[in-house]
Short mmCIF file of C-alpha atoms in Angstrom, two decimals:
data_model
loop_
_atom_site.label_atom_id
_atom_site.label_comp_id
_atom_site.label_asym_id
_atom_site.label_seq_id
_atom_site.Cartn_x
_atom_site.Cartn_y
_atom_site.Cartn_z
CA MET N 1 33.52 -4.28 22.06
CA LYS N 2 31.78 -4.90 18.73
CA VAL N 3 32.30 -8.02 16.66
CA TYR N 4 34.42 -7.12 13.66
CA GLY N 5 33.42 -7.91 10.08
CA GLY N 6 34.53 -7.42 6.51
CA ARG N 7 37.82 -8.23 4.86
CA ARG N 8 39.67 -5.73 7.02
CA GLY N 9 38.03 -6.74 10.28
CA LEU N 10 41.41 -7.57 11.81
CA ALA N 11 42.74 -4.15 10.89
CA SER N 12 39.70 -2.56 12.49
CA LEU N 13 40.27 -4.61 15.63
CA LEU N 14 43.92 -3.57 15.84
CA LEU N 15 42.89 0.06 15.38
CA ALA N 16 40.35 -0.25 18.14
CA LEU N 17 42.84 -1.85 20.48
CA SER N 18 45.43 0.82 19.79
CA THR N 19 42.99 3.71 20.30
CA GLY N 20 40.89 2.19 23.04
CA VAL N 21 37.74 2.72 20.94
CA ALA N 22 35.52 -0.06 19.66
CA ALA N 23 35.46 -0.35 15.88
CA VAL N 24 33.17 -2.16 13.51
CA GLY N 25 33.59 -3.56 10.02
CA TYR N 26 31.93 -1.34 7.39
CA GLY N 27 32.03 -3.08 4.06
CA ALA N 28 35.68 -3.89 4.61
CA LEU N 29 36.54 -0.44 5.89
CA SER N 30 37.14 0.71 9.47
CA ILE N 31 35.35 3.80 10.75
CA THR N 32 36.29 6.65 13.02
CA PRO N 33 35.42 6.87 16.72
CA ALA N 34 32.81 9.58 15.95
CA GLU N 35 31.18 7.35 13.36
CA ALA N 36 31.23 4.43 15.76
CA ALA N 37 28.90 6.38 18.06
CA VAL N 38 26.03 5.72 15.63
CA THR N 39 23.79 3.13 17.26
CA PRO N 40 22.14 0.62 14.92
CA ALA N 41 18.36 0.64 14.93
CA PRO N 42 16.97 -2.25 16.98
CA PHE N 43 14.76 -4.91 15.43
CA SER N 44 11.98 -3.61 17.66
CA SER N 45 11.90 -0.33 15.72
CA VAL N 46 10.50 -1.82 12.49
CA VAL N 47 6.98 -1.03 11.21
CA PRO N 48 5.11 -3.31 10.70
CA ALA N 49 6.35 -5.27 13.71
CA VAL N 50 8.29 -8.38 12.70
CA ALA N 51 6.93 -11.79 13.62
CA VAL N 52 10.01 -13.27 15.31
CA SER N 53 13.34 -11.64 16.06
CA THR N 54 16.47 -12.75 17.88
CA PRO N 55 19.02 -9.95 18.23
CA THR N 56 22.70 -10.82 18.69
CA SER N 57 24.13 -8.49 21.27
CA GLY N 58 27.27 -6.64 20.24
CA VAL N 59 27.20 -7.74 16.58
CA THR N 60 26.88 -5.20 13.79
CA TYR N 61 27.32 -5.33 10.05
CA GLY N 62 28.28 -2.11 8.31
CA ILE N 63 27.53 -1.39 4.67
CA GLY N 64 30.67 0.08 3.17
CA ALA N 65 32.50 0.96 -0.02
CA ALA N 66 33.39 -2.69 -0.69
CA THR N 67 29.89 -4.08 -0.08
CA THR N 68 28.49 -6.17 -2.92
CA ILE N 69 24.85 -7.20 -3.33
CA TYR N 70 24.61 -10.87 -4.32
CA THR N 71 21.41 -12.29 -5.77
CA GLU N 72 19.96 -15.74 -6.40
CA PRO N 73 21.73 -17.30 -9.40
CA GLY N 74 19.65 -17.19 -12.56
CA SER N 75 16.75 -15.28 -11.00
CA THR N 76 15.92 -12.06 -12.82
CA ALA N 77 13.32 -11.30 -10.14
CA ALA N 78 15.91 -11.53 -7.36
CA ALA N 79 18.30 -9.45 -9.46
CA SER N 80 15.55 -6.85 -9.81
CA VAL N 81 15.16 -6.65 -6.03
CA GLY N 82 18.94 -6.32 -5.74
CA GLY N 83 18.93 -3.51 -8.26
CA TYR N 84 16.13 -1.80 -6.35
CA LEU N 85 18.13 -1.99 -3.10
CA ALA N 86 21.27 -0.69 -4.79
CA GLY N 87 19.28 2.14 -6.37
CA LEU N 88 18.01 3.17 -2.94
CA LEU N 89 21.38 3.13 -1.22
CA ARG N 90 23.83 4.39 -3.83
CA PRO N 91 22.73 8.06 -3.68
CA SER N 92 22.93 8.31 0.11
CA THR N 93 26.03 6.22 0.73
CA GLY N 94 27.98 7.16 -2.35
CA TYR N 95 29.08 3.52 -2.58
CA PRO N 96 29.07 1.57 -5.88
CA LEU N 97 27.17 -1.41 -4.40
CA PRO N 98 27.52 -3.68 -7.44
CA VAL N 99 24.79 -6.29 -7.94
CA THR N 100 26.04 -9.69 -8.99
CA ASP N 101 24.96 -13.30 -9.25
CA ALA N 102 25.71 -15.31 -6.11
CA SER N 103 27.10 -18.10 -8.33
CA GLY N 104 25.39 -20.99 -6.60
CA SER N 105 26.76 -20.51 -3.10
CA SER N 106 25.96 -18.33 -0.12
CA PRO N 107 28.60 -15.58 -0.04
CA SER N 108 30.33 -15.01 3.27
CA ASP N 109 30.26 -11.22 3.02
CA GLY N 110 28.16 -8.44 1.55
CA ILE N 111 24.37 -8.53 1.19
CA SER N 112 22.78 -11.66 -0.24
CA LEU N 113 19.23 -12.01 -1.57
CA LEU N 114 18.56 -15.72 -1.94
CA LEU N 115 15.55 -17.81 -2.93
CA SER N 116 16.64 -20.82 -0.94
CA GLY N 117 16.87 -21.78 2.70
CA ALA N 118 13.90 -19.79 4.00
CA PRO N 119 11.63 -21.61 6.46
CA SER N 120 8.29 -22.84 5.16
CA SER N 121 6.59 -20.53 7.67
CA ALA N 122 7.74 -17.58 5.58
CA GLY N 123 5.21 -18.49 2.89
CA ASN N 124 5.18 -16.52 -0.35
CA GLU N 125 5.81 -13.06 1.10
CA GLY N 126 7.87 -13.70 4.22
CA TYR N 127 11.61 -13.87 4.65
CA GLN N 128 14.44 -14.76 6.98
CA MET N 129 17.16 -12.17 7.57
CA ASP N 130 20.46 -13.04 9.21
CA VAL N 131 22.87 -10.25 10.08
CA THR N 132 26.39 -11.17 11.15
CA ALA N 133 29.55 -9.13 11.43
CA ASN N 134 30.44 -10.13 7.87
CA ALA N 135 27.20 -10.34 5.97
CA ILE N 136 23.48 -9.73 5.62
CA ILE N 137 21.63 -12.68 4.14
CA ILE N 138 17.94 -12.40 3.25
CA ARG N 139 16.28 -15.67 2.27
CA ALA N 140 12.77 -16.07 0.92
CA ASN N 141 10.65 -18.58 -0.94
CA ARG N 142 9.51 -16.01 -3.51
CA PRO N 143 10.84 -12.67 -4.79
CA ALA N 144 8.06 -10.84 -2.92
CA GLY N 145 9.63 -12.09 0.30
CA LEU N 146 13.01 -10.73 -0.68
CA PHE N 147 11.38 -7.38 -1.38
CA ALA N 148 9.70 -7.42 2.04
CA GLY N 149 13.04 -8.22 3.65
CA VAL N 150 14.60 -5.25 1.88
CA GLN N 151 11.93 -2.97 3.38
CA THR N 152 12.91 -4.21 6.84
CA LEU N 153 16.59 -3.69 6.04
CA ARG N 154 15.84 -0.09 5.04
CA GLN N 155 14.32 0.60 8.44
CA LEU N 156 17.30 -0.94 10.22
CA LEU N 157 19.59 1.57 8.54
CA PRO N 158 19.92 5.18 9.69
CA ALA N 159 17.24 7.51 8.32
CA ALA N 160 19.93 9.24 6.24
CA ALA N 161 19.95 6.15 4.02
CA GLU N 162 16.78 7.54 2.42
CA SER N 163 18.58 10.66 1.22
CA THR N 164 18.97 11.37 -2.49
CA THR N 165 22.35 12.99 -1.88
CA ALA N 166 25.55 11.58 -0.38
CA GLN N 167 25.65 11.48 3.41
CA PRO N 168 28.62 10.82 5.72
CA GLY N 169 27.31 7.58 7.19
CA PRO N 170 28.17 5.18 8.75
CA TRP N 171 25.59 2.54 7.77
CA PRO N 172 25.30 -0.01 10.59
CA VAL N 173 22.78 -2.85 10.78
CA ALA N 174 22.16 -4.62 14.08
CA GLY N 175 23.09 -8.31 14.24
CA GLY N 176 20.71 -11.20 14.72
CA ARG N 177 17.94 -13.09 12.96
CA ILE N 178 14.46 -12.07 11.86
CA VAL N 179 11.83 -14.49 10.59
CA ASP N 180 8.87 -12.52 9.31
CA TYR N 181 5.65 -13.17 7.37
CA PRO N 182 2.25 -11.52 6.89
CA ARG N 183 -0.88 -12.12 8.91
CA PHE N 184 -3.22 -11.44 5.96
CA ALA N 185 -2.72 -12.06 2.24
CA TYR N 186 -4.31 -8.76 1.21
CA ARG N 187 -2.85 -5.53 2.57
CA GLY N 188 -4.15 -2.62 0.60
CA ALA N 189 -4.26 1.11 0.12
CA MET N 190 -6.85 2.84 -2.06
CA LEU N 191 -6.32 6.08 -3.96
CA ASP N 192 -9.29 7.98 -5.34
CA VAL N 193 -8.14 9.56 -8.60
CA ALA N 194 -11.71 10.31 -9.72
CA ARG N 195 -12.69 13.20 -7.43
CA HIS N 196 -9.34 14.82 -8.15
CA PHE N 197 -6.93 13.51 -10.76
CA PHE N 198 -3.32 12.74 -9.88
CA PRO N 199 -0.59 12.30 -12.51
CA VAL N 200 1.42 9.13 -12.96
CA SER N 201 4.37 10.59 -11.06
CA THR N 202 2.22 11.18 -7.96
CA VAL N 203 0.82 7.65 -8.07
CA GLU N 204 4.34 6.24 -8.39
CA ARG N 205 5.51 8.30 -5.42
CA TYR N 206 2.58 6.98 -3.37
CA ILE N 207 3.46 3.44 -4.45
CA ASP N 208 7.01 3.93 -3.16
CA GLU N 209 5.72 5.27 0.14
CA ILE N 210 3.28 2.43 0.80
CA ALA N 211 5.78 -0.22 -0.29
CA LEU N 212 8.00 0.67 2.68
CA TYR N 213 5.25 -0.67 4.95
CA LYS N 214 4.69 -3.92 3.05
CA ILE N 215 1.41 -2.92 1.41
CA ASN N 216 0.85 -5.30 -1.51
CA HIS N 217 -2.28 -3.95 -3.25
CA LEU N 218 -3.11 -0.49 -4.58
CA HIS N 219 -6.79 -0.04 -5.35
CA LEU N 220 -7.34 2.77 -7.87
CA HIS N 221 -10.80 4.34 -7.83
CA LEU N 222 -10.86 5.21 -11.53
CA SER N 223 -14.40 6.48 -12.05
CA ASP N 224 -17.06 8.41 -10.19
CA ASP N 225 -19.62 11.14 -10.71
CA GLN N 226 -16.91 13.79 -10.96
CA GLY N 227 -14.50 12.13 -13.36
CA TRP N 228 -13.60 9.13 -15.53
CA ARG N 229 -9.85 8.56 -15.41
CA ILE N 230 -8.94 5.68 -17.76
CA ALA N 231 -9.01 5.74 -21.56
CA VAL N 232 -11.34 3.14 -23.07
CA ASN N 233 -10.81 2.73 -26.81
CA SER N 234 -14.32 1.44 -27.46
CA TRP N 235 -15.89 4.37 -25.58
CA PRO N 236 -13.41 7.25 -26.06
CA ASN N 237 -15.66 10.03 -24.78
CA LEU N 238 -15.55 8.55 -21.27
CA ALA N 239 -12.07 9.95 -20.75
CA VAL N 240 -12.14 12.90 -23.15
CA HIS N 241 -15.40 14.35 -21.85
CA GLY N 242 -16.05 12.45 -18.62
CA GLY N 243 -12.49 13.02 -17.46
CA SER N 244 -12.40 16.72 -18.26
CA THR N 245 -13.26 18.06 -14.81
CA ALA N 246 -13.02 17.37 -11.08
CA VAL N 247 -14.55 18.35 -7.75
CA GLY N 248 -14.80 22.12 -7.63
CA GLY N 249 -14.64 22.42 -11.41
CA GLY N 250 -10.88 22.24 -11.84
CA ALA N 251 -9.14 20.67 -14.80
CA GLY N 252 -9.51 16.93 -14.70
CA GLY N 253 -7.35 14.47 -16.55
CA TYR N 254 -7.13 10.80 -17.36
CA TYR N 255 -4.63 8.02 -17.85
CA THR N 256 -3.96 6.82 -21.34
CA GLN N 257 -3.70 3.07 -21.57
CA ALA N 258 0.07 3.52 -21.80
CA ASP N 259 -0.03 5.57 -18.58
CA TYR N 260 -2.02 2.87 -16.84
CA ARG N 261 0.41 0.17 -17.99
CA GLN N 262 3.25 2.29 -16.62
CA ILE N 263 1.54 2.44 -13.22
CA VAL N 264 0.85 -1.30 -13.29
CA ASP N 265 4.46 -2.08 -14.18
CA TYR N 266 5.86 0.32 -11.60
CA ALA N 267 3.68 -1.19 -8.90
CA ALA N 268 4.73 -4.70 -9.94
CA SER N 269 8.37 -3.70 -9.53
CA ARG N 270 7.46 -2.95 -5.90
CA HIS N 271 5.49 -6.22 -5.61
CA ILE N 272 2.21 -4.32 -5.47
CA THR N 273 -0.86 -5.48 -7.39
CA ILE N 274 -3.09 -2.83 -8.96
CA VAL N 275 -6.82 -3.29 -8.30
CA PRO N 276 -8.76 -1.09 -10.74
CA GLU N 277 -12.26 0.07 -9.82
CA ILE N 278 -15.04 1.13 -12.13
CA ASP N 279 -17.86 2.08 -9.78
CA MET N 280 -21.36 0.97 -10.86
CA PRO N 281 -24.32 1.20 -11.14
CA GLY N 282 -24.12 4.40 -9.05
CA HIS N 283 -21.33 6.96 -8.95
CA THR N 284 -21.61 7.05 -12.75
CA ASN N 285 -22.48 10.63 -13.70
CA ALA N 286 -19.22 11.10 -15.62
CA ALA N 287 -20.13 8.12 -17.83
CA LEU N 288 -23.77 9.20 -18.17
CA ALA N 289 -22.64 12.70 -19.20
CA SER N 290 -20.32 11.21 -21.80
CA TYR N 291 -22.89 9.00 -23.56
CA ALA N 292 -26.57 9.92 -23.64
CA GLU N 293 -27.55 6.39 -24.62
CA LEU N 294 -26.43 5.04 -21.22
CA ASN N 295 -29.31 6.98 -19.63
CA CYS N 296 -32.78 5.47 -19.44
CA ASN N 297 -34.25 8.66 -20.94
CA GLY N 298 -31.55 9.01 -23.58
CA VAL N 299 -30.56 12.43 -22.27
CA ALA N 300 -27.02 13.10 -21.02
CA PRO N 301 -26.84 15.04 -17.74
CA PRO N 302 -24.27 17.82 -17.33
CA LEU N 303 -20.87 17.08 -15.89
CA TYR N 304 -20.88 17.17 -12.10
CA THR N 305 -18.33 18.86 -9.86
CA GLY N 306 -20.01 18.69 -6.46
CA THR N 307 -19.67 16.10 -3.71
CA ASP N 308 -23.16 14.66 -3.28
CA VAL N 309 -23.60 10.91 -3.67
CA GLY N 310 -26.38 8.47 -4.54
CA PHE N 311 -28.05 10.45 -7.35
CA SER N 312 -26.72 8.66 -10.45
CA SER N 313 -27.30 5.21 -11.92
CA LEU N 314 -26.63 3.34 -15.08
CA CYS N 315 -29.83 2.20 -16.80
CA THR N 316 -29.99 -1.36 -15.49
CA SER N 317 -32.85 -2.31 -17.85
CA LYS N 318 -30.98 -1.47 -21.07
CA GLU N 319 -29.07 -4.21 -22.86
CA LEU N 320 -26.64 -1.56 -24.08
CA THR N 321 -25.57 -1.06 -20.47
CA TYR N 322 -24.18 -4.59 -20.31
CA THR N 323 -22.49 -4.25 -23.69
CA PHE N 324 -20.86 -1.10 -22.31
CA ILE N 325 -19.73 -2.87 -19.14
CA ASP N 326 -18.43 -5.87 -21.06
CA GLN N 327 -16.31 -3.68 -23.31
CA VAL N 328 -15.01 -1.45 -20.53
CA VAL N 329 -14.18 -4.38 -18.23
CA GLY N 330 -12.68 -6.28 -21.15
CA GLU N 331 -10.23 -3.50 -21.97
CA LEU N 332 -9.38 -2.93 -18.32
CA ALA N 333 -8.89 -6.64 -17.64
CA ALA N 334 -6.53 -6.91 -20.59
CA LEU N 335 -4.43 -4.09 -19.15
CA THR N 336 -4.43 -5.52 -15.61
CA PRO N 337 -2.33 -8.62 -14.83
CA GLY N 338 -3.60 -8.81 -11.24
CA PRO N 339 -6.55 -11.05 -10.37
CA TYR N 340 -9.06 -8.40 -9.29
CA VAL N 341 -11.50 -5.96 -10.86
CA HIS N 342 -13.47 -3.82 -8.40
CA ILE N 343 -17.04 -3.01 -9.46
CA GLY N 344 -17.93 -0.58 -6.66
CA GLY N 345 -21.61 -1.09 -5.92
CA ASP N 346 -22.05 1.35 -3.03
CA GLU N 347 -24.44 4.25 -2.42
CA THR N 348 -27.00 3.24 -5.04
CA GLN N 349 -30.02 5.12 -3.76
CA SER N 350 -31.17 5.76 -7.34
CA THR N 351 -31.39 2.06 -8.16
CA GLN N 352 -34.23 -0.12 -6.93
CA PRO N 353 -33.05 -3.02 -4.73
CA ALA N 354 -34.33 -5.72 -7.12
CA ASP N 355 -32.73 -3.97 -10.10
CA TYR N 356 -29.51 -3.58 -8.14
CA ALA N 357 -29.33 -7.29 -7.28
CA ALA N 358 -30.01 -8.35 -10.86
CA PHE N 359 -27.42 -5.87 -12.13
CA VAL N 360 -24.67 -7.01 -9.73
CA ASN N 361 -25.37 -10.67 -10.48
CA ARG N 362 -25.00 -10.07 -14.22
CA VAL N 363 -21.91 -7.87 -13.89
CA GLN N 364 -20.19 -10.52 -11.76
CA GLN N 365 -20.57 -12.94 -14.66
CA ILE N 366 -19.12 -10.39 -17.08
CA VAL N 367 -16.07 -9.84 -14.90
CA ALA N 368 -15.59 -13.59 -14.45
CA ALA N 369 -15.83 -14.10 -18.21
CA HIS N 370 -12.82 -11.81 -18.56
CA GLY N 371 -10.85 -13.98 -16.13
CA LYS N 372 -10.98 -11.67 -13.13
CA THR N 373 -12.19 -11.98 -9.55
CA VAL N 374 -14.87 -9.51 -8.49
CA VAL N 375 -14.30 -7.15 -5.58
CA GLY N 376 -17.10 -4.81 -4.54
CA TRP N 377 -18.05 -2.60 -1.64
CA HIS N 378 -19.93 -4.70 0.89
CA ASP N 379 -23.31 -3.57 -0.48
CA ILE N 380 -22.88 -6.26 -3.17
CA VAL N 381 -23.71 -8.98 -0.64
CA ASN N 382 -27.34 -7.85 -1.15
CA ALA N 383 -27.08 -9.61 -4.50
CA THR N 384 -25.82 -13.21 -4.79
CA PRO N 385 -22.02 -13.15 -4.58
CA LEU N 386 -20.13 -15.66 -6.69
CA PRO N 387 -18.05 -18.06 -4.58
CA SER N 388 -14.95 -16.10 -5.59
CA THR N 389 -16.36 -12.60 -5.05
CA VAL N 390 -14.73 -10.46 -2.35
CA ALA N 391 -16.73 -7.92 -0.36
CA GLN N 392 -15.03 -4.81 1.02
CA PHE N 393 -16.62 -3.74 4.29
CA TRP N 394 -16.79 0.03 4.71
CA GLY N 395 -19.42 0.38 7.44
CA THR N 396 -19.07 2.37 10.62
CA THR N 397 -20.45 -0.19 13.06
CA SER N 398 -19.22 -3.60 14.09
CA ARG N 399 -22.45 -5.35 13.10
CA ASN N 400 -23.80 -6.01 9.62
CA ALA N 401 -26.11 -8.99 9.32
CA ALA N 402 -25.88 -9.25 5.53
CA VAL N 403 -22.07 -9.22 5.53
CA THR N 404 -21.94 -11.73 8.38
CA SER N 405 -24.31 -14.03 6.51
CA ALA N 406 -22.24 -13.75 3.32
CA ALA N 407 -19.03 -14.48 5.23
CA GLN N 408 -20.59 -17.54 6.80
CA ARG N 409 -21.46 -18.74 3.28
CA GLY N 410 -17.83 -18.35 2.23
CA THR N 411 -17.47 -14.79 0.95
CA LYS N 412 -14.10 -13.32 1.85
CA ILE N 413 -14.03 -9.86 3.37
CA ILE N 414 -11.58 -6.96 3.06
CA MET N 415 -11.87 -4.86 6.18
CA SER N 416 -12.09 -1.10 5.60
CA PRO N 417 -14.40 0.27 8.31
CA ALA N 418 -14.78 3.94 7.45
CA ASN N 419 -14.53 5.12 11.05
CA LEU N 420 -11.13 3.44 11.46
CA THR N 421 -9.41 3.15 8.06
CA TYR N 422 -10.64 6.02 5.86
CA LEU N 423 -7.55 8.17 5.51
CA ASP N 424 -9.54 11.19 4.31
CA MET N 425 -11.25 11.53 7.68
CA LYS N 426 -9.96 14.49 9.70
CA TYR N 427 -7.59 13.79 12.57
CA ASN N 428 -9.56 16.18 14.77
CA SER N 429 -11.80 19.23 14.53
CA ARG N 430 -8.82 21.44 13.70
CA THR N 431 -7.73 19.47 10.63
CA THR N 432 -8.17 21.69 7.55
CA LEU N 433 -8.30 18.84 5.00
CA GLY N 434 -10.65 15.90 4.80
CA GLN N 435 -14.13 15.15 6.11
CA ASN N 436 -15.62 13.87 9.35
CA TRP N 437 -18.86 12.09 8.38
CA ALA N 438 -17.51 8.73 9.61
CA ALA N 439 -15.36 9.89 12.53
CA TYR N 440 -12.35 11.87 13.61
CA ILE N 441 -9.51 9.39 13.30
CA ASP N 442 -6.17 9.98 14.97
CA VAL N 443 -3.47 7.36 14.71
CA LYS N 444 -4.41 5.60 17.94
CA ASN N 445 -7.91 5.00 16.59
CA ALA N 446 -6.54 3.70 13.29
CA TYR N 447 -4.36 1.22 15.17
CA GLY N 448 -6.71 0.24 17.98
CA TRP N 449 -8.83 -2.52 16.46
CA ASN N 450 -8.53 -6.14 15.35
CA PRO N 451 -9.49 -6.87 11.72
CA GLY N 452 -9.91 -10.55 12.50
CA ALA N 453 -12.43 -9.98 15.28
CA TYR N 454 -14.01 -6.60 14.55
CA LEU N 455 -17.16 -7.44 12.64
CA SER N 456 -19.63 -9.56 14.59
CA GLY N 457 -19.79 -13.09 13.21
CA VAL N 458 -16.86 -12.58 10.83
CA GLY N 459 -13.88 -14.52 12.10
CA GLU N 460 -10.26 -14.18 11.03
CA SER N 461 -10.52 -17.04 8.55
CA SER N 462 -13.13 -15.03 6.61
CA VAL N 463 -10.96 -11.92 6.41
CA LEU N 464 -8.84 -11.65 3.27
CA GLY N 465 -7.11 -8.57 4.63
CA VAL N 466 -7.33 -4.84 5.28
CA GLU N 467 -7.33 -1.73 3.13
CA ALA N 468 -6.91 1.97 3.90
CA PRO N 469 -8.93 4.07 1.41
CA LEU N 470 -7.97 7.65 0.65
CA TRP N 471 -10.84 9.61 -0.89
CA THR N 472 -9.95 12.93 -2.46
CA GLU N 473 -12.93 15.29 -2.45
CA THR N 474 -10.76 17.76 -0.50
CA LEU N 475 -7.30 16.59 -1.57
CA GLN N 476 -5.57 17.98 -4.64
CA THR N 477 -1.81 17.54 -4.27
CA LEU N 478 0.78 14.95 -3.29
CA THR N 479 1.43 16.81 -0.03
CA ASP N 480 -2.30 16.62 0.74
CA LEU N 481 -2.25 12.86 0.18
CA GLU N 482 0.83 12.37 2.35
CA TYR N 483 -0.53 14.50 5.17
CA MET N 484 -3.69 12.43 5.43
CA ALA N 485 -2.08 9.02 4.87
CA PHE N 486 0.82 9.35 7.29
CA PRO N 487 1.08 8.32 10.07
CA ARG N 488 -2.21 6.40 9.83
CA LEU N 489 -1.40 4.20 6.85
CA PRO N 490 1.52 2.47 8.64
CA ALA N 491 -0.90 1.70 11.48
CA ILE N 492 -3.28 -0.08 9.09
CA ALA N 493 -0.31 -1.76 7.40
CA GLU N 494 0.79 -3.22 10.72
CA LEU N 495 -2.70 -4.62 11.36
CA GLY N 496 -2.44 -6.37 8.01
CA TRP N 497 1.09 -7.71 8.34
CA SER N 498 2.01 -8.33 11.98
CA PRO N 499 0.77 -11.13 14.26
CA TYR N 500 -1.95 -9.78 16.51
CA SER N 501 0.13 -10.95 19.48
CA THR N 502 2.45 -8.01 18.73
CA HIS N 503 -0.41 -5.50 18.95
CA ASP N 504 0.47 -2.94 21.60
CA TRP N 505 -0.21 0.78 21.29
CA LYS N 506 2.67 1.93 23.49
CA ALA N 507 5.24 -0.12 21.60
CA PHE N 508 3.73 0.83 18.26
CA GLY N 509 3.77 4.51 19.14
CA GLN N 510 7.49 4.29 19.84
CA ARG N 511 8.17 2.46 16.58
CA LEU N 512 5.98 4.87 14.65
CA GLY N 513 7.78 7.85 16.15
CA ALA N 514 11.05 6.35 14.95
CA GLN N 515 9.75 6.72 11.38
CA GLY N 516 9.66 10.51 11.75
CA PRO N 517 13.32 11.17 10.92
CA ARG N 518 13.03 8.81 7.94
CA TRP N 519 9.99 10.68 6.62
CA HIS N 520 11.81 13.97 7.16
CA VAL N 521 14.70 12.78 5.00
CA MET N 522 12.26 11.45 2.38
CA GLY N 523 10.54 14.84 2.23
CA LEU N 524 7.24 13.22 3.19
CA ASN N 525 4.63 15.68 4.46
CA TYR N 526 3.21 13.78 7.44
CA TYR N 527 0.91 14.87 10.27
CA ARG N 528 2.75 15.15 13.57
CA SER N 529 0.12 13.60 15.78
CA THR N 530 0.33 14.64 19.42
CA GLN N 531 -0.39 11.01 20.30
CA VAL N 532 3.13 10.09 19.16
CA THR N 533 6.48 11.21 20.53
CA TRP N 534 8.56 12.28 17.54
CA PRO N 535 12.32 12.17 18.14
CA ALA N 536 14.86 14.76 17.09
CA GLY N 537 15.21 14.95 13.33
CA SER N 538 11.54 14.22 12.68
#
């Protein structure tokens, strides 16, 4: 027998007793015996794995027509999370799900999103969720924690909750308590919009998809040899000319500054920080083609649509180069509320090591002068990193003496080993998209490592977090992006969020398989890895 909730719980109980079938409260409405057969998803089905969970056997809350979403009094941020939750669930449930102020007290029914009463262990992004027969209460110390709790709640609902059209329900949530918080502060995904350009709508869709797995940073690779993708008012030809093509010679494209602000704001509404990257001094042919004066010889090269690397470089000896960087970074920093600007710094075979070090050292000061923290590919440790500079490790081995030395001097590291996290790597030799220069990476490989103990001499305290880059030399559409990112991105997300004590491939494979029906409803074009058992409806 279930525990009965909602204002008509007694009526549901009487119905159950008279029919001999267990009933459950659904937002103050009883449900039919057929509906009652729906089994709530267990806490153990959530990706990333939650830190601590205590299920309450036999207790279920059902979202119903009378369910109200209550939010922290006076908090527009909490109200925004409530509106987001209502916007997700109204189309599929058909319920009104009004969002209202909790008026200073913890309501005894409905769904509450409160910024009080969470344990200190939840930190800034964690939450506590309590599910009883009458209510769901999510408590957090900050709005980001409420948003994370909502992502867990989504996964505890039937996959049909993700539908954009009304479904029959019911909408049960298993009873108990979850206390959850992230392992690492930085949990990122990277999208390369330079090799192929993707419109704002595609980026927003990708933001929605990664938000479900508690990713909190989206790194946008905005410039490369093949394309410059952000309008810069002081150097307009970067976008107009440098952004006019792509790998293979197709039409390029670029974001206006209004477009970029839209992406930044959309990401912020999902508690995701945009990390813009302008790669330098290499990977700069699009800029060099746009302005002849950026070249040491004063001659602009042609636009490039191939996939080679390491052949281009800004002229590190020209003072104009640093004026250019100052103006570009200044405009980008003004558009970016997040703390980071990524300066690239990888694959600089055309720049002499001494020139490279001097260049990176000077560019770090420029970025800092605009109030931003430098992130760069781990090659930048060959210069002299500022105390605040973050190095992003992309190597394919577990040893790198220069990175280890930098970490031991205090440099924080984002872990993105290419042979484990690069989402553009083929799953196997039969994969038609992607590349294989780093490795073939199926989901078990993506999951089967420990970011806090992977790189020799770099302990967990030196690791800021993890990031899953998605390079797009061979990817041109949203369905291409989805196919390469899923199911591997949730694996990387779990490494970033969940305590390593929860790390278990067998359990993860089961939880990951449970995402299949959800992705099917979402219309997400994922790869059905044979390493995972996908249930009916996937």
